[in-house]
mmCIF file of C-alpha atoms and ligand atoms in Angstrom:
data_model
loop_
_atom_site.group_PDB
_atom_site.id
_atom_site.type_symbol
_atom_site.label_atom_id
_atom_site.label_comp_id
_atom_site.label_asym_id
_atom_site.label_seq_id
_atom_site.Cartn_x
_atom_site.Cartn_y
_atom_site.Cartn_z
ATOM 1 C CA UNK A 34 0.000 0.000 0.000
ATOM 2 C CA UNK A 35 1.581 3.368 -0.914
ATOM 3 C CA UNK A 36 0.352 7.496 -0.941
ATOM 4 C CA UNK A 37 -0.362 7.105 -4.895
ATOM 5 C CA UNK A 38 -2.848 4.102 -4.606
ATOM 6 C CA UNK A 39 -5.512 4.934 -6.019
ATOM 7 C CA UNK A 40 -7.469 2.564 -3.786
ATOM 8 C CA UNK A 41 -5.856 1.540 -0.194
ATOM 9 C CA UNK A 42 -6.941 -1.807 1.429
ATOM 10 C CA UNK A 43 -6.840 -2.019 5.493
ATOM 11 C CA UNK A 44 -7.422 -5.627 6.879
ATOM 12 C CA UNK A 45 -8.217 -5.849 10.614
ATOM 13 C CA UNK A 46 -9.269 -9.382 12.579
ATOM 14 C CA UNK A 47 -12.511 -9.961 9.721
ATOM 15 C CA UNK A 48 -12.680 -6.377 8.577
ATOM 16 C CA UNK A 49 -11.665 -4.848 5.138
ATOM 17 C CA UNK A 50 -11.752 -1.419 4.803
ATOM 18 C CA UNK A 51 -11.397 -0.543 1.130
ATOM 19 C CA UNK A 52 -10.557 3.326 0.683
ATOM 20 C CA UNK A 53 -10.890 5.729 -3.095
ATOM 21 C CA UNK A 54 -7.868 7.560 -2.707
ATOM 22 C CA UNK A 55 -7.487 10.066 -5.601
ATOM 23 C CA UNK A 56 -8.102 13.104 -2.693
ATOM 24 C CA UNK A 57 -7.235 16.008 -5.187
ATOM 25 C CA UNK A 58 -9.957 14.592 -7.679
ATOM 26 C CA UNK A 59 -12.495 13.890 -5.311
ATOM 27 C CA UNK A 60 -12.069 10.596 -5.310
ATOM 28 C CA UNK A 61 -13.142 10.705 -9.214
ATOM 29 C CA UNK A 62 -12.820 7.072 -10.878
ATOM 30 C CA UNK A 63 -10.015 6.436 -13.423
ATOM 31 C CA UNK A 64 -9.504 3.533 -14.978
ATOM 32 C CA UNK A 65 -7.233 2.663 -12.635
ATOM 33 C CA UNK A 66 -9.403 3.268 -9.669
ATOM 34 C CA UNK A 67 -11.810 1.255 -11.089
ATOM 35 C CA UNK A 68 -9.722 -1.802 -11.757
ATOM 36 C CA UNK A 69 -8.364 -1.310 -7.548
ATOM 37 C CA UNK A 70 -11.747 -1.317 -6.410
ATOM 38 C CA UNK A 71 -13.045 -3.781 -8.412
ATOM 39 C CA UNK A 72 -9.578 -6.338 -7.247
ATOM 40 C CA UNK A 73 -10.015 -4.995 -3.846
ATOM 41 C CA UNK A 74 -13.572 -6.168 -3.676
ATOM 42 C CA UNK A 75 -12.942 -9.305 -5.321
ATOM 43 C CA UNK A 76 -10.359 -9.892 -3.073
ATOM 44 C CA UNK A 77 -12.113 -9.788 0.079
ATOM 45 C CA UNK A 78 -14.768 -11.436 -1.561
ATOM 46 C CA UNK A 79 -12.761 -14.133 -1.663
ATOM 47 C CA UNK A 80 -10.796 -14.454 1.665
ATOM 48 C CA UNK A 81 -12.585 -16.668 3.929
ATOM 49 C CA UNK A 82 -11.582 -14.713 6.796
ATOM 50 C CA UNK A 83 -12.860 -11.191 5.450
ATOM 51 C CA UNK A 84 -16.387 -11.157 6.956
ATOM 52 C CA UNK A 85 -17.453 -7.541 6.546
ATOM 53 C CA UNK A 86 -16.348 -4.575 3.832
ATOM 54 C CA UNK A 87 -16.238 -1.183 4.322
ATOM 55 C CA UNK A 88 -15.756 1.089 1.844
ATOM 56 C CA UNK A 89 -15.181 5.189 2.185
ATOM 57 C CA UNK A 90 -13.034 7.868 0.740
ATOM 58 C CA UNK A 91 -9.860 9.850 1.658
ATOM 59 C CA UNK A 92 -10.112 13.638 1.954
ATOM 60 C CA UNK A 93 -12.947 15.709 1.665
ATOM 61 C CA UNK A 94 -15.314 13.643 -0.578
ATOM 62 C CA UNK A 95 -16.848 10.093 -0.946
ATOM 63 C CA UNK A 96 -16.443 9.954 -4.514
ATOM 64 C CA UNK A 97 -17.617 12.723 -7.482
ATOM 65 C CA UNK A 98 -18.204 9.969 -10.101
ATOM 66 C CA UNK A 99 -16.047 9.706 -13.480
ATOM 67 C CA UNK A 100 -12.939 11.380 -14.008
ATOM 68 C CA UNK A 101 -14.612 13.842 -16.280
ATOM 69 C CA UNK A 102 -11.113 14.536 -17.915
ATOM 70 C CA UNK A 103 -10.429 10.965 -18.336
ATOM 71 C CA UNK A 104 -14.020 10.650 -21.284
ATOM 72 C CA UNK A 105 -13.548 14.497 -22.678
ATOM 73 C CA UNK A 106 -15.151 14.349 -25.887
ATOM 74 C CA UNK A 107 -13.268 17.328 -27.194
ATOM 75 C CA UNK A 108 -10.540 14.812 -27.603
ATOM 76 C CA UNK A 109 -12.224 12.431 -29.384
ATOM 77 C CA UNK A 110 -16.157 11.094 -28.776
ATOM 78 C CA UNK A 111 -16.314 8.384 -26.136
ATOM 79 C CA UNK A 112 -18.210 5.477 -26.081
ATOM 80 C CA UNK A 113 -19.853 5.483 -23.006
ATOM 81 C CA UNK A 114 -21.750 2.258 -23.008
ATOM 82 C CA UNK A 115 -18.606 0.609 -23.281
ATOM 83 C CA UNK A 116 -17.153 2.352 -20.396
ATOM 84 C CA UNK A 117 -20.188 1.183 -18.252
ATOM 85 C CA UNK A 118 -19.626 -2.448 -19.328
ATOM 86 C CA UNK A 119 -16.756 -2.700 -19.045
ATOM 87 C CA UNK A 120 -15.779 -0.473 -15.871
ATOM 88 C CA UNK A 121 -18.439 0.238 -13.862
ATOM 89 C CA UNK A 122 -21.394 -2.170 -14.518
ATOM 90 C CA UNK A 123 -18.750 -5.647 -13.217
ATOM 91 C CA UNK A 124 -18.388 -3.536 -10.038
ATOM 92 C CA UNK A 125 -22.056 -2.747 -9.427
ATOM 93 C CA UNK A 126 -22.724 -6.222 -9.666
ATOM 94 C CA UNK A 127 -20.216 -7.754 -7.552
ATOM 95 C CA UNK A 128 -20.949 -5.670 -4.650
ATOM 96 C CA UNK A 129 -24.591 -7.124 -4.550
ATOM 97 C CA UNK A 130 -23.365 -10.458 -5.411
ATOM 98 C CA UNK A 131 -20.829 -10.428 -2.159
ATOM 99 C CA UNK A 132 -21.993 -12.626 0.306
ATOM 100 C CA UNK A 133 -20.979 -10.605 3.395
ATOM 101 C CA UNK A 134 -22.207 -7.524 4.736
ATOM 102 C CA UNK A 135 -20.818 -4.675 2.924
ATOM 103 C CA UNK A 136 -21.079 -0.913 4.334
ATOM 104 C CA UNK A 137 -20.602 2.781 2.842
ATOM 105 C CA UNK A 138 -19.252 5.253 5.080
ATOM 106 C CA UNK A 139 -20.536 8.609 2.889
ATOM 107 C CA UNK A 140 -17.337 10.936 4.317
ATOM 108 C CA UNK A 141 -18.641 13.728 2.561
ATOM 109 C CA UNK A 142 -19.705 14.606 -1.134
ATOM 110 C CA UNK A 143 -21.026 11.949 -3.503
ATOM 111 C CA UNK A 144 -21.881 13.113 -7.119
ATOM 112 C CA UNK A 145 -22.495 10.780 -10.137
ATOM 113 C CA UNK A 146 -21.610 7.427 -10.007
ATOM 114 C CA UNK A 147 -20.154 8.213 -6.908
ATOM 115 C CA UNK A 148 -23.717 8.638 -4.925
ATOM 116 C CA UNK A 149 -24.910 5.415 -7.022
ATOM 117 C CA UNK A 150 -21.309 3.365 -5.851
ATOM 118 C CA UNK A 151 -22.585 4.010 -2.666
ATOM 119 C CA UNK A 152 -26.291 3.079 -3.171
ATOM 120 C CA UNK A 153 -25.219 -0.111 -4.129
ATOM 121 C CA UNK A 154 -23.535 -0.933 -0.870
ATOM 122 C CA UNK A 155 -25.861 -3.113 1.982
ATOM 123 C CA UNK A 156 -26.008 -0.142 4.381
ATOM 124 C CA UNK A 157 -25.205 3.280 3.804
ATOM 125 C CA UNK A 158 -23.805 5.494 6.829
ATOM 126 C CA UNK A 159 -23.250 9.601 5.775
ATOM 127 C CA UNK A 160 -21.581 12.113 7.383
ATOM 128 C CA UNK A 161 -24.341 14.661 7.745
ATOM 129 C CA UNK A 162 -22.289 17.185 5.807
ATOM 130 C CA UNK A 163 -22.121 14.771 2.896
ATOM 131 C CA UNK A 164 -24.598 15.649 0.294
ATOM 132 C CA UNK A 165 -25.903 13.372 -2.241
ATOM 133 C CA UNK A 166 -25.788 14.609 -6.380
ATOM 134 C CA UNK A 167 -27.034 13.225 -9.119
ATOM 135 C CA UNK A 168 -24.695 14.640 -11.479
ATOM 136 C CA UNK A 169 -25.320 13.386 -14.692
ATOM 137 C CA UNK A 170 -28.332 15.719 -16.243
ATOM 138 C CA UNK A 171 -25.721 18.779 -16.003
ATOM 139 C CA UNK A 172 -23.670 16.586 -18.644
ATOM 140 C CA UNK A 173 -26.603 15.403 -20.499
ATOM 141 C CA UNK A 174 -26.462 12.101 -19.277
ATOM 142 C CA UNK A 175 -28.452 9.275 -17.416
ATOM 143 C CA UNK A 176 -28.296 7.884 -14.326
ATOM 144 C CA UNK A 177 -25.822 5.336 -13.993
ATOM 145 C CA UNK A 178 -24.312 2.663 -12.173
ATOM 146 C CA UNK A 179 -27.505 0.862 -10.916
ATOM 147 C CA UNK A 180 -28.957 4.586 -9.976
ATOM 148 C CA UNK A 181 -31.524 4.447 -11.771
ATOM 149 C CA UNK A 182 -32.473 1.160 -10.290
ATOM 150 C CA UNK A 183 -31.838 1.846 -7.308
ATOM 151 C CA UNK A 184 -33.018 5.952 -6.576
ATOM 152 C CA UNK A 185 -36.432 4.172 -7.963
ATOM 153 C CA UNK A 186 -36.827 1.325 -5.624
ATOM 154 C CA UNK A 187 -35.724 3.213 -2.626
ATOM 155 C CA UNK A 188 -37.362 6.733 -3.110
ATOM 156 C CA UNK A 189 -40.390 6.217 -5.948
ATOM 157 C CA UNK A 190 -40.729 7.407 -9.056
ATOM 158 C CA UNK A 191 -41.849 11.130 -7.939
ATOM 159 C CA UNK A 192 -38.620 11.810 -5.676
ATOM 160 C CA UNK A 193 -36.315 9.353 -7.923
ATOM 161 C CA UNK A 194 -37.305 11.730 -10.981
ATOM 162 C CA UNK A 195 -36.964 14.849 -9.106
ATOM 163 C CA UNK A 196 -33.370 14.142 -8.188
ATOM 164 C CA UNK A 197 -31.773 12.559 -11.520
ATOM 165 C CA UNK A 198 -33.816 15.867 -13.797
ATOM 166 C CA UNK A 199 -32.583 18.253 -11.432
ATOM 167 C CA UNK A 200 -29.315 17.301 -10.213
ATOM 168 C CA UNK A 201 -30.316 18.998 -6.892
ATOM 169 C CA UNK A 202 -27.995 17.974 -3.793
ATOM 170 C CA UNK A 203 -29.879 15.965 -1.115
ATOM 171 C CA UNK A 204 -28.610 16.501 2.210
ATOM 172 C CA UNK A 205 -27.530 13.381 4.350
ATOM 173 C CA UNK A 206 -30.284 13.962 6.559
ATOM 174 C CA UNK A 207 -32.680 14.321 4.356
ATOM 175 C CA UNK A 208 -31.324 10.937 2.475
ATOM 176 C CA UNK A 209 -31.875 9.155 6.367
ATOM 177 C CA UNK A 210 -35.298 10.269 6.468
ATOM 178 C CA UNK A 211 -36.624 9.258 2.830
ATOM 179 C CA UNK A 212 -34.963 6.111 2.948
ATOM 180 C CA UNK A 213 -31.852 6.267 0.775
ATOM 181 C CA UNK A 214 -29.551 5.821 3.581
ATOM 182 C CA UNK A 215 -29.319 4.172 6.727
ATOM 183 C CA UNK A 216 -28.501 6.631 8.771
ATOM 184 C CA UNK A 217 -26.934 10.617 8.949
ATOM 185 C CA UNK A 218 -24.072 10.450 11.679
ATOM 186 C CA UNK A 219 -22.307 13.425 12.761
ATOM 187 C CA UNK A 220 -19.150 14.167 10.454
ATOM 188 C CA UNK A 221 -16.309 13.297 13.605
ATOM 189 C CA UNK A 222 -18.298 10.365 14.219
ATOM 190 C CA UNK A 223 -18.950 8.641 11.061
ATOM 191 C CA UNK A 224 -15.291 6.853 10.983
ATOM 192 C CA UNK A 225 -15.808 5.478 14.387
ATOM 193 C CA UNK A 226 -19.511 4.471 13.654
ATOM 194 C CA UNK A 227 -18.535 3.284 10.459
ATOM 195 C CA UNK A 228 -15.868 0.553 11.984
ATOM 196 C CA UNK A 229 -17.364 -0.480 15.096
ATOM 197 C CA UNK A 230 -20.877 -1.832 12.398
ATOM 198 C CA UNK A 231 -17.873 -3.253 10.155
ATOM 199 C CA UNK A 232 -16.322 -5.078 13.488
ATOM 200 C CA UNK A 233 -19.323 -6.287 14.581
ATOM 201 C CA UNK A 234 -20.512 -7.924 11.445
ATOM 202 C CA UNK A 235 -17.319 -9.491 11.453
ATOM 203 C CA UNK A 236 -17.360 -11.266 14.200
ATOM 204 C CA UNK A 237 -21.468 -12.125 12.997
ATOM 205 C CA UNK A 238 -22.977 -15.090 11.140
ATOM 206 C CA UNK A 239 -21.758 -14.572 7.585
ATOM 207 C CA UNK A 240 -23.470 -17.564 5.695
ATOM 208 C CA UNK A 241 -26.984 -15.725 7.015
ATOM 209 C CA UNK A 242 -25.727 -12.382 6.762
ATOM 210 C CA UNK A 243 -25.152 -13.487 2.896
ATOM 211 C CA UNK A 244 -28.813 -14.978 2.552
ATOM 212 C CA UNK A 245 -29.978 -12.254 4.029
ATOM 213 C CA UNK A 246 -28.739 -10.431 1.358
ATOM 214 C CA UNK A 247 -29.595 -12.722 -1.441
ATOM 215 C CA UNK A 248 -33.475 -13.157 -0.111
ATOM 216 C CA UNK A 249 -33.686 -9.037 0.522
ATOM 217 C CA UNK A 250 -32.253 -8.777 -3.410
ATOM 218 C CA UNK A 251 -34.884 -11.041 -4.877
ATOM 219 C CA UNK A 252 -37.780 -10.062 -2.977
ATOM 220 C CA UNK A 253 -38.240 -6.607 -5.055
ATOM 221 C CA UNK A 254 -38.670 -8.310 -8.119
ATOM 222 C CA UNK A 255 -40.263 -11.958 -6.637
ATOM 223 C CA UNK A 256 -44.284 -12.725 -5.615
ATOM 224 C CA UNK A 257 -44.886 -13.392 -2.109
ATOM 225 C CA UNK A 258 -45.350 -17.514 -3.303
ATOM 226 C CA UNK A 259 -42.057 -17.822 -4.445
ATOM 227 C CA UNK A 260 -40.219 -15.702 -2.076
ATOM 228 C CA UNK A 261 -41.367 -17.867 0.784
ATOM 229 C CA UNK A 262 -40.253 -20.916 -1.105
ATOM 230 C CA UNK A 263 -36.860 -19.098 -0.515
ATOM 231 C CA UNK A 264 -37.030 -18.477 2.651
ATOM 232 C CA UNK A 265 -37.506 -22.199 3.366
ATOM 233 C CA UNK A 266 -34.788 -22.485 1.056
ATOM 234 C CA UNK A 267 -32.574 -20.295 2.812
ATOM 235 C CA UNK A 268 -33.508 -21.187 6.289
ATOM 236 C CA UNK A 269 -32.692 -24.456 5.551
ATOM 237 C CA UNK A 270 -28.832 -24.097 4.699
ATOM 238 C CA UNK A 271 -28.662 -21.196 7.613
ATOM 239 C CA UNK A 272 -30.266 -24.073 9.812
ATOM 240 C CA UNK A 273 -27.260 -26.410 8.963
ATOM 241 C CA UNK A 274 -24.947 -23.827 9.882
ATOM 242 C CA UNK A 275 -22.343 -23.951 12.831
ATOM 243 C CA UNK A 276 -23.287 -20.246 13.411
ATOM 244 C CA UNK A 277 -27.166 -21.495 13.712
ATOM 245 C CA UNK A 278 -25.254 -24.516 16.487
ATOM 246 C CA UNK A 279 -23.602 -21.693 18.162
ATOM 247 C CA UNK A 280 -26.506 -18.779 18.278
ATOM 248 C CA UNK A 281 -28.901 -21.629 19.780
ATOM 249 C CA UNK A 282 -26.313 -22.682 22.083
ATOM 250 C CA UNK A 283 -24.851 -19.189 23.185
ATOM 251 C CA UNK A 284 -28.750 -18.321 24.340
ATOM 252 C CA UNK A 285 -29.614 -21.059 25.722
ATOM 253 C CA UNK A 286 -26.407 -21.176 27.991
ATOM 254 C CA UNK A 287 -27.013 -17.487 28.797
ATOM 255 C CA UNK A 288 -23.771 -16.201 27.031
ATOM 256 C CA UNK A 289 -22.497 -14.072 24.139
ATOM 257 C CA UNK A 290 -22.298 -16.594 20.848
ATOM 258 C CA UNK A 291 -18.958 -16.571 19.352
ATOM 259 C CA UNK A 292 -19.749 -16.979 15.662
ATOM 260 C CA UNK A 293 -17.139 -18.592 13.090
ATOM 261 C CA UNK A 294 -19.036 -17.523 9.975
ATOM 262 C CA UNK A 295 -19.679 -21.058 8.847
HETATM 263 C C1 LHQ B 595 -13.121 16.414 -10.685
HETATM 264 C C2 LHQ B 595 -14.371 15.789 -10.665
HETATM 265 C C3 LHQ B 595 -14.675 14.866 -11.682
HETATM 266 C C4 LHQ B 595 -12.577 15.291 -12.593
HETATM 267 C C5 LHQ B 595 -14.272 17.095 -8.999
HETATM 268 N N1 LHQ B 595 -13.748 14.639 -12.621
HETATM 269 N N2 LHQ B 595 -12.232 16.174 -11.639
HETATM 270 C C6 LHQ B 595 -20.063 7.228 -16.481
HETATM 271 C C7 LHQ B 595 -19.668 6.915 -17.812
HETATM 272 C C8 LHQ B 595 -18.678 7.700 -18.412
HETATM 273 C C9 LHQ B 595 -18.567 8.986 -18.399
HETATM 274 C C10 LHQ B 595 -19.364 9.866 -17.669
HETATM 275 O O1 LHQ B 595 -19.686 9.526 -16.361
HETATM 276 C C11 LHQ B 595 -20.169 8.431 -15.880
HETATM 277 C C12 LHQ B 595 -20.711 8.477 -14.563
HETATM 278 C C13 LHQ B 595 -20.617 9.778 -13.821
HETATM 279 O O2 LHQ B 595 -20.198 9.755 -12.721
HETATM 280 S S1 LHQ B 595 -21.180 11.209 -14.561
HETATM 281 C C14 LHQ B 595 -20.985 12.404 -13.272
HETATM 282 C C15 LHQ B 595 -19.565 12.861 -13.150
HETATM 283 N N3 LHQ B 595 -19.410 13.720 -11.994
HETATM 284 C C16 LHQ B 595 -19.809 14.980 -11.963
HETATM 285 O O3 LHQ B 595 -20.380 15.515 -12.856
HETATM 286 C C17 LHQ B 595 -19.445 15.743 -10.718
HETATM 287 C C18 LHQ B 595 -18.422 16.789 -11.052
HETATM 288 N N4 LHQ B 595 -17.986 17.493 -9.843
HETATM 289 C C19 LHQ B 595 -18.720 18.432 -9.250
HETATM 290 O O4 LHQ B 595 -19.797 18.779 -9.645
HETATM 291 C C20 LHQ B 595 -18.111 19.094 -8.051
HETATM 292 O O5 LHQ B 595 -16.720 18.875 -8.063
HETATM 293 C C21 LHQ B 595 -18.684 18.551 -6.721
HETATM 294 C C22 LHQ B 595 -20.137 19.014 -6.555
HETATM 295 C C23 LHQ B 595 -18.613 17.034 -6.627
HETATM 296 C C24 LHQ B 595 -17.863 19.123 -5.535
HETATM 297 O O6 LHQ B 595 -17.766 20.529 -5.659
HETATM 298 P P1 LHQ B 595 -16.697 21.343 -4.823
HETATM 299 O O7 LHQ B 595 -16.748 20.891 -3.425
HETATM 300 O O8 LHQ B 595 -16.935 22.781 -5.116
HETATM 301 O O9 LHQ B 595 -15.272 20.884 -5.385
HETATM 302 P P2 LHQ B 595 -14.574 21.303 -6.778
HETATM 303 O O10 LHQ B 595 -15.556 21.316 -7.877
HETATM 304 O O11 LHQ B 595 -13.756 22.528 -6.558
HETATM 305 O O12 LHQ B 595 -13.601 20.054 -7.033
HETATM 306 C C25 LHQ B 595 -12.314 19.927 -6.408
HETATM 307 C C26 LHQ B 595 -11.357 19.373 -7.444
HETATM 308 O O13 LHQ B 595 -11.801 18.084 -7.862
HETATM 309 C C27 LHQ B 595 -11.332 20.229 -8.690
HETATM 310 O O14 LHQ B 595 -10.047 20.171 -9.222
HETATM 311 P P3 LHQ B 595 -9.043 21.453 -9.109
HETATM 312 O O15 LHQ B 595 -7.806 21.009 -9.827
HETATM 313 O O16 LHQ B 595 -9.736 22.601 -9.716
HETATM 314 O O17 LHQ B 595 -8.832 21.628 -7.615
HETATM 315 C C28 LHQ B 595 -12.277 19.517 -9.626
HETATM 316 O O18 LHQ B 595 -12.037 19.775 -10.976
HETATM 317 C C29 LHQ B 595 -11.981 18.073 -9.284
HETATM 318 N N5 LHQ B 595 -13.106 17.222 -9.621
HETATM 319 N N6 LHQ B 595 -15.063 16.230 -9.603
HETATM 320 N N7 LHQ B 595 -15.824 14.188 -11.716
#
């Protein structure tokens, strides 16, 4: 890990903490950021003993989307479809497909695909300075990076439509109490907030944190028949668990369970 890493990885006991680091651009994606972030994730994916992701930005930003410099079409018309493929789409859907709890700490501005990065995540904590743009109709562009998807299901169509036509900021607060976000956290708290939700859910029951996930996912796009066929489903394999062993145990012998994750 050095200063000009564009993305900087922090391992501690179960916990990853992956961190943008291109400060002086706001954390903008390059290439190169993308590719980091997209290994880094992977990564921890991976790692059996990475049980919980956090992911935030260094400075005074989250993230402000594309390197606007980087796809300038006064040198030369991009082909932005292919820069979604092949950059930023993988990424959206690994971190839903990551079978362990992963959390956004919002440290402060998040325009673009930046705000949408972050949308993506399980649960979203923001520093209540951190405001929340939707960048792209200043460019003449769409919503991207599942925030079209996602500003819909979380907000409506009304509020979803508001936001992506007018680019307006939303305040962290405001995000909390429409639903975007988890929660609005004062700004000297959020890193401390951030880590000890990270800790914990490292030290939690991954396999049902990660079913958890999966049955939350499908439920938005699932009747209420089959989703309950996947909650037996699910149940089932959490039920065969050694976390499911130890939970049962740990309350029935009046302690605190020590979960393994498996
Ligand atoms: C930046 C950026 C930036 C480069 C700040 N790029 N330098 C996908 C497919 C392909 C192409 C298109 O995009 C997409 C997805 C997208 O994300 S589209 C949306 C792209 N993002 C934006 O439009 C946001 C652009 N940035 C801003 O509007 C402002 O910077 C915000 C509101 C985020 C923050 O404003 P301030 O706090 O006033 O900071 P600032 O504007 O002074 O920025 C600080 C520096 O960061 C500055 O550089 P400088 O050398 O002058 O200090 C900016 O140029 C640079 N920067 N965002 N996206």
């Amino acid at each position: 890990m050095s200063d000009t890493d564009t993305v900087l990885v922090n391992r501690s006991g179960g916990a990853v903490t992956i961190t943008l680091n291109r400060p002086d651009k706001l954390n903008a994606f390059n290439d190169d950021m993308h590719l980091a972030l997209r290994q880094a994730l992977a990564e921890a994916r991976e790692a059996e003993d990475a049980r919980a992701i956090l992911l935030t930005g260094a400075g005074r930003a989250f993230c402000a989307g594309q390197d606007l410099g980087d796809r300038d079409p006064r040198r030369g018309v991009p082909d932005l479809g292919h820069t979604l493929e092949t950059f930023y789409n993988p990424t959206v859907r690994l971190i839903r497909a990551i079978e362990k709890p992963v959390v956004c700490a919002v440290n402060g501005v998040a325009a673009g695909a930046g705000a949408n990065f972050a949308l993506a995540c399980d649960i979203v904590l923001a520093a209540k300075s951190a405001r929340f743009i939707q960048a792209f109709c200043r460019l003449g562009l769409v919503p991207d990076a599942g925030g079209s998807w996602h500003l819909t299901r979380l907000l409506g169509e009304a509020r979803a439509k508001a936001l992506a036509l007018t680019g307006e900021p939303l305040d962290a607060e405001t995000a909390e109490r429409w639903g975007l976000i988890w929660k609005a956290v004062d700004d000297e708290a959020l890193a401390d907030e951030a880590r000890a939700l990270v800790e914990a859910f490292a030290k939690g029951p991954t396999k049902g944190y990660g079913l958890t996930k999966q049955a939350i996912h499908a439920a938005s796009t699932q009747t209420l028949d089959s989703q309950l066929d996947m909650e037996r489903d699910f149940q089932r394999k959490a039920g065969y668990s050694a976390d499911y062993a130890e939970g049962v145990a740990a309350f029935l012998e009046k302690r605190v369970p020590e979960f393994s994750g498996k």
